[in-house]
Amino acid sequence: MAKEDAEPRMGRPRSVRFSSLFSEDEFGEDHASASPGSGGSSWSDRDLSLHPPAPDAFPSSSPGTLSDSMEGTNATSLLSPTIREGWLDKNPPQGSYIYQKRWVKLDTDYLRYFDSEKDTYSKRLIPVSSISRVSSVGDQKFEVVTNNRNFVFRAENDADRNEWIRTLQQIAEERKSKTAVRTSMSLATDSATELADKSGFLELRGFKHKLFVVVAGDKVFLYKNAEDYQLGIGITYIEMNVGNVKEVDRRGFDLTTPYRIFSFSADSEQEKEEWVEAMQQSITEALSNSEVAERIWAVESNRFCADCGSPKPDWASINLCVVICKRCAGEHRGLGPGITKVRSLKMDRKVWTEELIELFQRFGNIMANQFWAANVPPSEAISPTSGSQERRRFLIAKYREGKYRHYHPLFGNQEELDRALCAAVTTSDLAETQALLFCGASVTCDTGDPQCPTPLALAERSGQRLQMEFLLHNKTSEPPRLEMVCSEEKPYSVHLPSITHNGFLYKTPSMVKPISERKGPEEFSRRWCMLQDGVLSYYENDRNTVPNGEIRVEEIVCLVNNPLHAHGIESTFEVYTEADRLYLFGLESPASAREWLKSIAKSFVHPCAEELLALDFERLGRLHYKGGLTLERAQEGWFALVGSTLHVCSEDGRRQEPLQLRKLQELSIQGDHEVLVLVERRRTLYIQGERKLDFLGWVHAIQKAASSSGDTLSEQQLTESDVPLLVDRCIDYITQCGLTSEGIYRKSGQNSKTTSLLEVLQRDARCVCLKEGEHQVDDVANTLKRFFRDLGDGLFTRRWAPNWLWATVLEDEGAKVDEYRRLLTALPPVNRATLKALINHLFRVQCFSGENQMNTHNLAIVFGPTLFQTDGKDYKAGRVVEDLISHYVEIFNVNDQEMKKQQDEITAIMKMREASSSGTQQAGDFICTVYLEEKKTETEQHVKIPATMTAEELTFEILDRRKIVMKEKDYWSCFEVNEREEAERPLHYSEKVLPILHCLGTESYLVVKKQMSMENMLIYLASRVGDCKHGMMKFREERNLLGLGLSTGFHDRYFILNHSWLRLYKEVRSHKPEKEWPVRNLKVYLGVKKKLRPPTCWGFTVFYENEKHEKQQWYLCCDTQADLREWFATFLQVQNGGALWPSERPKARVARPQQDARLGNISLIPLRGNESEMRNSVAAFATDPLTLLRNV
């Protein structure tokens, strides 16, 4: 169904909302319809006619047609400008003589009236297309006659009335003139079923009777009953671009908008699921972007379906380069991706690259049909009114069999076809390439050129971008074949192995939704299945020769091995296809099920990923992903999920370092549930949802694998250092907020809160942020103790716990420490890391025993029975914990650097506590440690950073404190220094400091010092012409999550930098950039990490983050210091509009409030966590300064 078919005959406003829904008494009012020609008006003024009425409610000769009412009502367009507005008196309901004052607005689409000029939402709107006549009916009064109702208005005087009449008549006539051209086609496709995506009765909370609800396009309409729907008497409609659907119970669901929650109830659970799916689809359509559609529709032939001629088609086959309507798109999907790859013009935004859009603009439906529909008999052609069977028959003949195509003169001569294709791709003749390709030429034929072995390589060398795009989308396309029964081999680019397997399998009907419930044995049917010649076929029994159905292995995208007894059949597995269908198979024998899994996997997995077949996978399939410098275009990779490990093979066949999902720093979904983001050790992978069904399965499986799955330490979510995330969260919180709490760990928290917090942390500690004020210290401490007490196998393990207890009897302290160290190495890695983290924490706690009254002995009394799970029956447990704390440095080999770091953190916590108790913190200010010239204790300054402070103001603040006078040629600046990356960035003088603090890493800091190269940079910029810079630099990419990228060293690349883009070329002679980035999204730091072994010492590090928060990082090196200075100066100039340095620096020194001297010793504790957590921390600091310490 094309989108315009869902629009109402009466028209629909683009941006109308209602502050309240109709009350029950308004539903009880009877409506006597008045004929269009009558002078009376008997409809309630409170009722709305905002509806998509059934087409048969109006005669075909009516002046307002469906397509008329749609004009200008595109979901993404703005409201038409107001032509006239003002106060009018309106004839009220039931023809009363008492007029009501209304504010009336007229635009090119609607006549609307409101209670007042301040109202956003109209009480009624009249589509201009439905106005048949406007006439004077007495003093100051005029009548607007529509298809189903008359409206009488009264102006203040005759002149005003006459002006309203004249304007309305003019607008109505203009609309009618547009209608006349299209009347013949506008109603050709009208039918009630096409207008409504779903319709029926639902209960709505607050009303006694069921309502007739219609989901049409991007809106949901409410009617009193089905008769009113046929008559066009609407209640209201809901624009779904602000809606959200949520299931509530078995039959109920809520449609939530910013203005009201509509609580619906269906007759059955199945009916509810259908309504929810229809409304979610409506939301998707409402939020879709029509920019691509508008650009493709700019070509006249693309405004009508290439197959049936329906107007405004918003789907396309990206390999056939035809634009099609929604109904034809459904039949295209049935042909399979080997024939046609269907995508939406409005919803599949990531598919539509500039090259693909340009390809459709160049091709157009006319060029495509000159080949595909060159010989269509009129008797076999289809129209917008054709049914599904007719469409299917026609499309099979047109595309699968190629029955109507224009045959190329070389048809049948494979060698000549391939040779002609190699010649065509080097030109701009796309029509010739199309004809050759779909008459049998092979996309992967041998060109005879070793440097360009394929037609794609030839097109790339010739600079034919559109030829490349066309070949890429047809890489796996099948040529049309008239005899589909023959087993002609598909021209694979890579030949897949032929696997043969057969036997009986239990099977359920195929599904288009994820399996949400356990399937019982009665839902499975026993079928004879055969895997042969790249097709998985299933038959009624082993004697039948005609299959009930088949699955082509090249269409399989994912294979899932379910746990035993997941369904009524003991062993089951799932098969997902490109057509977004799910097939569930089962066997009573696990061994036989594994044989089937192995055979199917071998048949569809690309040879480049055959290493994954050796794994005992739970889920195996291909997905599109982005990483490193390939964020502009996704690449295909093969993924295998084994336990909590995700194995990856890239499309070039390289198996990458597996991802440990329980150690992910971030796992989130972005972009309307289309991208799964995985972050591990500062490396990021973006998995894209090309197909909704299997992508949802991957998301749920990865989320489950990344969560805690048991009660042992190794089954928990872990930090990078192998400490359970739950333990890390609790220790961090108590370190920041509870070290001085009296009786910490001795006092018990509330049992209910402890239980609740432990459940949340065990479910997904990654999403939990412990905050002071929301969580009590004793509750968190009790949660940590309970976790260790209930831990399966214990912290010391059942095997080694007796040895730890026995070691306490050793009298020689040296021998005892040596035994503890031996036993520590015998523990599993996770247990060993967790024990060190816990004892380190308890060591800190006892350092504050003067305040918290918890010395080493008291902590041992509490934690001994907890860690050994002895319930206080063995005193030796406490002795072990006491020894571990007392000899922490020796047993755990803690070096001086670690001890100093701990002491610094403890000192910082004490200073923050002192500052908090002294009341020196002012709301809205952020305390930051800034250094002068270099990072030393004697150079640190502690400054309050208001939200408005700039880098220039901070620089003056530091210089004023040290009584330093800035001379004329002194270019003092504030630098952001990243110790770990050995890089620094001078802040622009107008840059706000507070956002920089949000993003500072744990080892980053701010320093004020002279910018020694500023004078030379200013001289260089003043002497050159233009703002463009180009030249060779040595380039290296940061390894991404998969280990991809130019990780072997630095490579020479040619760069061009202008006012808006940084472009990378493989060499000077290259015409097309390999990569390009908008300058506004770049951050440039001077310096490169030494461990990368940069070829020169004149380098800088570049960070890039796009609007979707996808990040990249790479390194550039120049040959000389002068080159580095010129490149860096150009970066600063283009990013800051040419203003590198203030022209009148002294004027910037404005008076600032005097800093409180008591803040001089308060250090900044760097923030950790994601950007959102940092922003929340800074915001919370206004009321609680200790918020800054939560993630240390």
JSON list of C-alpha atoms in Angstrom, two decimals, residues 851-962:
[
{"chain": "A", "resi": 851, "resn": "GLU", "atom": "CA", "xyz": [36.64, 7.87, 62.21]},
{"chain": "A", "resi": 852, "resn": "ASN", "atom": "CA", "xyz": [34.88, 4.61, 61.32]},
{"chain": "A", "resi": 853, "resn": "GLN", "atom": "CA", "xyz": [36.00, 2.54, 64.34]},
{"chain": "A", "resi": 854, "resn": "MET", "atom": "CA", "xyz": [36.80, -0.38, 62.02]},
{"chain": "A", "resi": 855, "resn": "ASN", "atom": "CA", "xyz": [40.42, -1.42, 62.51]},
{"chain": "A", "resi": 856, "resn": "THR", "atom": "CA", "xyz": [41.99, -4.52, 60.99]},
{"chain": "A", "resi": 857, "resn": "HIS", "atom": "CA", "xyz": [40.74, -6.82, 63.76]},
{"chain": "A", "resi": 858, "resn": "ASN", "atom": "CA", "xyz": [37.15, -5.58, 63.57]},
{"chain": "A", "resi": 859, "resn": "LEU", "atom": "CA", "xyz": [37.09, -5.97, 59.78]},
{"chain": "A", "resi": 860, "resn": "ALA", "atom": "CA", "xyz": [38.47, -9.51, 60.11]},
{"chain": "A", "resi": 861, "resn": "ILE", "atom": "CA", "xyz": [35.70, -10.43, 62.57]},
{"chain": "A", "resi": 862, "resn": "VAL", "atom": "CA", "xyz": [33.10, -9.28, 60.01]},
{"chain": "A", "resi": 863, "resn": "PHE", "atom": "CA", "xyz": [34.63, -10.61, 56.78]},
{"chain": "A", "resi": 864, "resn": "GLY", "atom": "CA", "xyz": [36.22, -13.87, 57.98]},
{"chain": "A", "resi": 865, "resn": "PRO", "atom": "CA", "xyz": [32.96, -15.85, 58.32]},
{"chain": "A", "resi": 866, "resn": "THR", "atom": "CA", "xyz": [31.55, -14.05, 55.25]},
{"chain": "A", "resi": 867, "resn": "LEU", "atom": "CA", "xyz": [34.35, -14.95, 52.87]},
{"chain": "A", "resi": 868, "resn": "PHE", "atom": "CA", "xyz": [34.81, -18.51, 54.15]},
{"chain": "A", "resi": 869, "resn": "GLN", "atom": "CA", "xyz": [31.03, -18.98, 54.56]},
{"chain": "A", "resi": 870, "resn": "THR", "atom": "CA", "xyz": [31.53, -20.54, 58.04]},
{"chain": "A", "resi": 871, "resn": "ASP", "atom": "CA", "xyz": [28.86, -18.56, 59.92]},
{"chain": "A", "resi": 872, "resn": "GLY", "atom": "CA", "xyz": [31.41, -17.77, 62.66]},
{"chain": "A", "resi": 873, "resn": "LYS", "atom": "CA", "xyz": [32.11, -21.41, 63.52]},
{"chain": "A", "resi": 874, "resn": "ASP", "atom": "CA", "xyz": [35.83, -21.24, 62.76]},
{"chain": "A", "resi": 875, "resn": "TYR", "atom": "CA", "xyz": [37.91, -18.43, 64.28]},
{"chain": "A", "resi": 876, "resn": "LYS", "atom": "CA", "xyz": [40.68, -19.15, 61.79]},
{"chain": "A", "resi": 877, "resn": "ALA", "atom": "CA", "xyz": [38.66, -17.48, 59.05]},
{"chain": "A", "resi": 878, "resn": "GLY", "atom": "CA", "xyz": [39.02, -14.14, 60.80]},
{"chain": "A", "resi": 879, "resn": "ARG", "atom": "CA", "xyz": [42.75, -14.78, 61.30]},
{"chain": "A", "resi": 880, "resn": "VAL", "atom": "CA", "xyz": [43.21, -15.25, 57.51]},
{"chain": "A", "resi": 881, "resn": "VAL", "atom": "CA", "xyz": [41.50, -11.94, 56.70]},
{"chain": "A", "resi": 882, "resn": "GLU", "atom": "CA", "xyz": [43.44, -10.11, 59.42]},
{"chain": "A", "resi": 883, "resn": "ASP", "atom": "CA", "xyz": [46.74, -11.50, 58.09]},
{"chain": "A", "resi": 884, "resn": "LEU", "atom": "CA", "xyz": [45.85, -10.54, 54.54]},
{"chain": "A", "resi": 885, "resn": "ILE", "atom": "CA", "xyz": [45.13, -6.93, 55.53]},
{"chain": "A", "resi": 886, "resn": "SER", "atom": "CA", "xyz": [48.16, -6.63, 57.79]},
{"chain": "A", "resi": 887, "resn": "HIS", "atom": "CA", "xyz": [50.53, -8.08, 55.17]},
{"chain": "A", "resi": 888, "resn": "TYR", "atom": "CA", "xyz": [48.70, -6.66, 52.15]},
{"chain": "A", "resi": 889, "resn": "VAL", "atom": "CA", "xyz": [51.82, -5.13, 50.58]},
{"chain": "A", "resi": 890, "resn": "GLU", "atom": "CA", "xyz": [53.95, -8.29, 50.88]},
{"chain": "A", "resi": 891, "resn": "ILE", "atom": "CA", "xyz": [51.34, -10.88, 49.92]},
{"chain": "A", "resi": 892, "resn": "PHE", "atom": "CA", "xyz": [50.01, -9.04, 46.88]},
{"chain": "A", "resi": 893, "resn": "ASN", "atom": "CA", "xyz": [53.36, -7.57, 45.75]},
{"chain": "A", "resi": 894, "resn": "VAL", "atom": "CA", "xyz": [52.13, -3.97, 45.87]},
{"chain": "A", "resi": 895, "resn": "ASN", "atom": "CA", "xyz": [54.85, -1.63, 44.59]},
{"chain": "A", "resi": 896, "resn": "ASP", "atom": "CA", "xyz": [55.61, 1.91, 45.72]},
{"chain": "A", "resi": 897, "resn": "GLN", "atom": "CA", "xyz": [53.76, 3.49, 42.78]},
{"chain": "A", "resi": 898, "resn": "GLU", "atom": "CA", "xyz": [50.52, 1.69, 43.65]},
{"chain": "A", "resi": 899, "resn": "MET", "atom": "CA", "xyz": [50.86, 2.65, 47.31]},
{"chain": "A", "resi": 900, "resn": "LYS", "atom": "CA", "xyz": [51.46, 6.30, 46.41]},
{"chain": "A", "resi": 901, "resn": "LYS", "atom": "CA", "xyz": [48.40, 6.31, 44.17]},
{"chain": "A", "resi": 902, "resn": "GLN", "atom": "CA", "xyz": [46.26, 4.92, 46.98]},
{"chain": "A", "resi": 903, "resn": "GLN", "atom": "CA", "xyz": [47.62, 7.47, 49.43]},
{"chain": "A", "resi": 904, "resn": "ASP", "atom": "CA", "xyz": [46.86, 10.30, 47.00]},
{"chain": "A", "resi": 905, "resn": "GLU", "atom": "CA", "xyz": [43.30, 9.09, 46.60]},
{"chain": "A", "resi": 906, "resn": "ILE", "atom": "CA", "xyz": [42.80, 8.81, 50.35]},
{"chain": "A", "resi": 907, "resn": "THR", "atom": "CA", "xyz": [44.20, 12.31, 50.84]},
{"chain": "A", "resi": 908, "resn": "ALA", "atom": "CA", "xyz": [41.92, 13.68, 48.13]},
{"chain": "A", "resi": 909, "resn": "ILE", "atom": "CA", "xyz": [38.88, 12.10, 49.76]},
{"chain": "A", "resi": 910, "resn": "MET", "atom": "CA", "xyz": [39.77, 13.67, 53.09]},
{"chain": "A", "resi": 911, "resn": "LYS", "atom": "CA", "xyz": [40.18, 17.10, 51.47]},
{"chain": "A", "resi": 912, "resn": "MET", "atom": "CA", "xyz": [36.83, 16.85, 49.76]},
{"chain": "A", "resi": 913, "resn": "ARG", "atom": "CA", "xyz": [35.21, 15.85, 53.05]},
{"chain": "A", "resi": 914, "resn": "GLU", "atom": "CA", "xyz": [36.78, 18.83, 54.76]},
{"chain": "A", "resi": 915, "resn": "ALA", "atom": "CA", "xyz": [35.61, 21.18, 52.02]},
{"chain": "A", "resi": 916, "resn": "SER", "atom": "CA", "xyz": [32.10, 19.78, 52.24]},
{"chain": "A", "resi": 917, "resn": "SER", "atom": "CA", "xyz": [31.89, 20.17, 56.01]},
{"chain": "A", "resi": 918, "resn": "SER", "atom": "CA", "xyz": [33.30, 23.72, 55.90]},
{"chain": "A", "resi": 919, "resn": "GLY", "atom": "CA", "xyz": [30.55, 24.86, 53.51]},
{"chain": "A", "resi": 920, "resn": "THR", "atom": "CA", "xyz": [32.93, 26.48, 51.04]},
{"chain": "A", "resi": 921, "resn": "GLN", "atom": "CA", "xyz": [31.31, 24.93, 48.00]},
{"chain": "A", "resi": 922, "resn": "GLN", "atom": "CA", "xyz": [28.96, 27.19, 46.09]},
{"chain": "A", "resi": 923, "resn": "ALA", "atom": "CA", "xyz": [26.09, 25.87, 44.00]},
{"chain": "A", "resi": 924, "resn": "GLY", "atom": "CA", "xyz": [26.90, 25.49, 40.34]},
{"chain": "A", "resi": 925, "resn": "ASP", "atom": "CA", "xyz": [30.71, 25.64, 40.68]},
{"chain": "A", "resi": 926, "resn": "PHE", "atom": "CA", "xyz": [33.12, 22.82, 39.94]},
{"chain": "A", "resi": 927, "resn": "ILE", "atom": "CA", "xyz": [36.45, 22.53, 41.75]},
{"chain": "A", "resi": 928, "resn": "CYS", "atom": "CA", "xyz": [39.33, 21.73, 39.41]},
{"chain": "A", "resi": 929, "resn": "THR", "atom": "CA", "xyz": [43.07, 21.36, 39.87]},
{"chain": "A", "resi": 930, "resn": "VAL", "atom": "CA", "xyz": [45.01, 23.35, 37.27]},
{"chain": "A", "resi": 931, "resn": "TYR", "atom": "CA", "xyz": [48.79, 23.40, 36.98]},
{"chain": "A", "resi": 932, "resn": "LEU", "atom": "CA", "xyz": [51.07, 26.26, 35.95]},
{"chain": "A", "resi": 933, "resn": "GLU", "atom": "CA", "xyz": [53.65, 25.37, 33.27]},
{"chain": "A", "resi": 934, "resn": "GLU", "atom": "CA", "xyz": [54.16, 21.78, 34.50]},
{"chain": "A", "resi": 935, "resn": "LYS", "atom": "CA", "xyz": [52.52, 19.18, 36.70]},
{"chain": "A", "resi": 936, "resn": "LYS", "atom": "CA", "xyz": [54.08, 19.51, 40.11]},
{"chain": "A", "resi": 937, "resn": "THR", "atom": "CA", "xyz": [52.63, 19.70, 43.59]},
{"chain": "A", "resi": 938, "resn": "GLU", "atom": "CA", "xyz": [54.02, 23.19, 44.11]},
{"chain": "A", "resi": 939, "resn": "THR", "atom": "CA", "xyz": [52.46, 24.48, 40.86]},
{"chain": "A", "resi": 940, "resn": "GLU", "atom": "CA", "xyz": [48.90, 23.23, 41.38]},
{"chain": "A", "resi": 941, "resn": "GLN", "atom": "CA", "xyz": [46.04, 25.68, 41.79]},
{"chain": "A", "resi": 942, "resn": "HIS", "atom": "CA", "xyz": [42.49, 24.75, 42.79]},
{"chain": "A", "resi": 943, "resn": "VAL", "atom": "CA", "xyz": [39.94, 26.81, 40.94]},
{"chain": "A", "resi": 944, "resn": "LYS", "atom": "CA", "xyz": [36.17, 26.95, 40.95]},
{"chain": "A", "resi": 945, "resn": "ILE", "atom": "CA", "xyz": [34.92, 26.54, 37.37]},
{"chain": "A", "resi": 946, "resn": "PRO", "atom": "CA", "xyz": [31.54, 28.16, 36.70]},
{"chain": "A", "resi": 947, "resn": "ALA", "atom": "CA", "xyz": [29.58, 27.01, 33.68]},
{"chain": "A", "resi": 948, "resn": "THR", "atom": "CA", "xyz": [30.40, 30.24, 31.83]},
{"chain": "A", "resi": 949, "resn": "MET", "atom": "CA", "xyz": [34.17, 30.29, 32.37]},
{"chain": "A", "resi": 950, "resn": "THR", "atom": "CA", "xyz": [36.24, 30.27, 29.16]},
{"chain": "A", "resi": 951, "resn": "ALA", "atom": "CA", "xyz": [39.78, 29.03, 28.67]},
{"chain": "A", "resi": 952, "resn": "GLU", "atom": "CA", "xyz": [40.96, 32.64, 28.45]},
{"chain": "A", "resi": 953, "resn": "GLU", "atom": "CA", "xyz": [39.34, 33.53, 31.77]},
{"chain": "A", "resi": 954, "resn": "LEU", "atom": "CA", "xyz": [40.84, 30.46, 33.44]},
{"chain": "A", "resi": 955, "resn": "THR", "atom": "CA", "xyz": [44.28, 31.43, 32.11]},
{"chain": "A", "resi": 956, "resn": "PHE", "atom": "CA", "xyz": [43.98, 34.92, 33.58]},
{"chain": "A", "resi": 957, "resn": "GLU", "atom": "CA", "xyz": [42.77, 33.44, 36.87]},
{"chain": "A", "resi": 958, "resn": "ILE", "atom": "CA", "xyz": [45.91, 31.32, 37.23]},
{"chain": "A", "resi": 959, "resn": "LEU", "atom": "CA", "xyz": [48.25, 34.12, 36.14]},
{"chain": "A", "resi": 960, "resn": "ASP", "atom": "CA", "xyz": [46.65, 36.58, 38.57]},
{"chain": "A", "resi": 961, "resn": "ARG", "atom": "CA", "xyz": [47.11, 34.20, 41.46]},
{"chain": "A", "resi": 962, "resn": "ARG", "atom": "CA", "xyz": [50.82, 33.89, 40.74]}
]
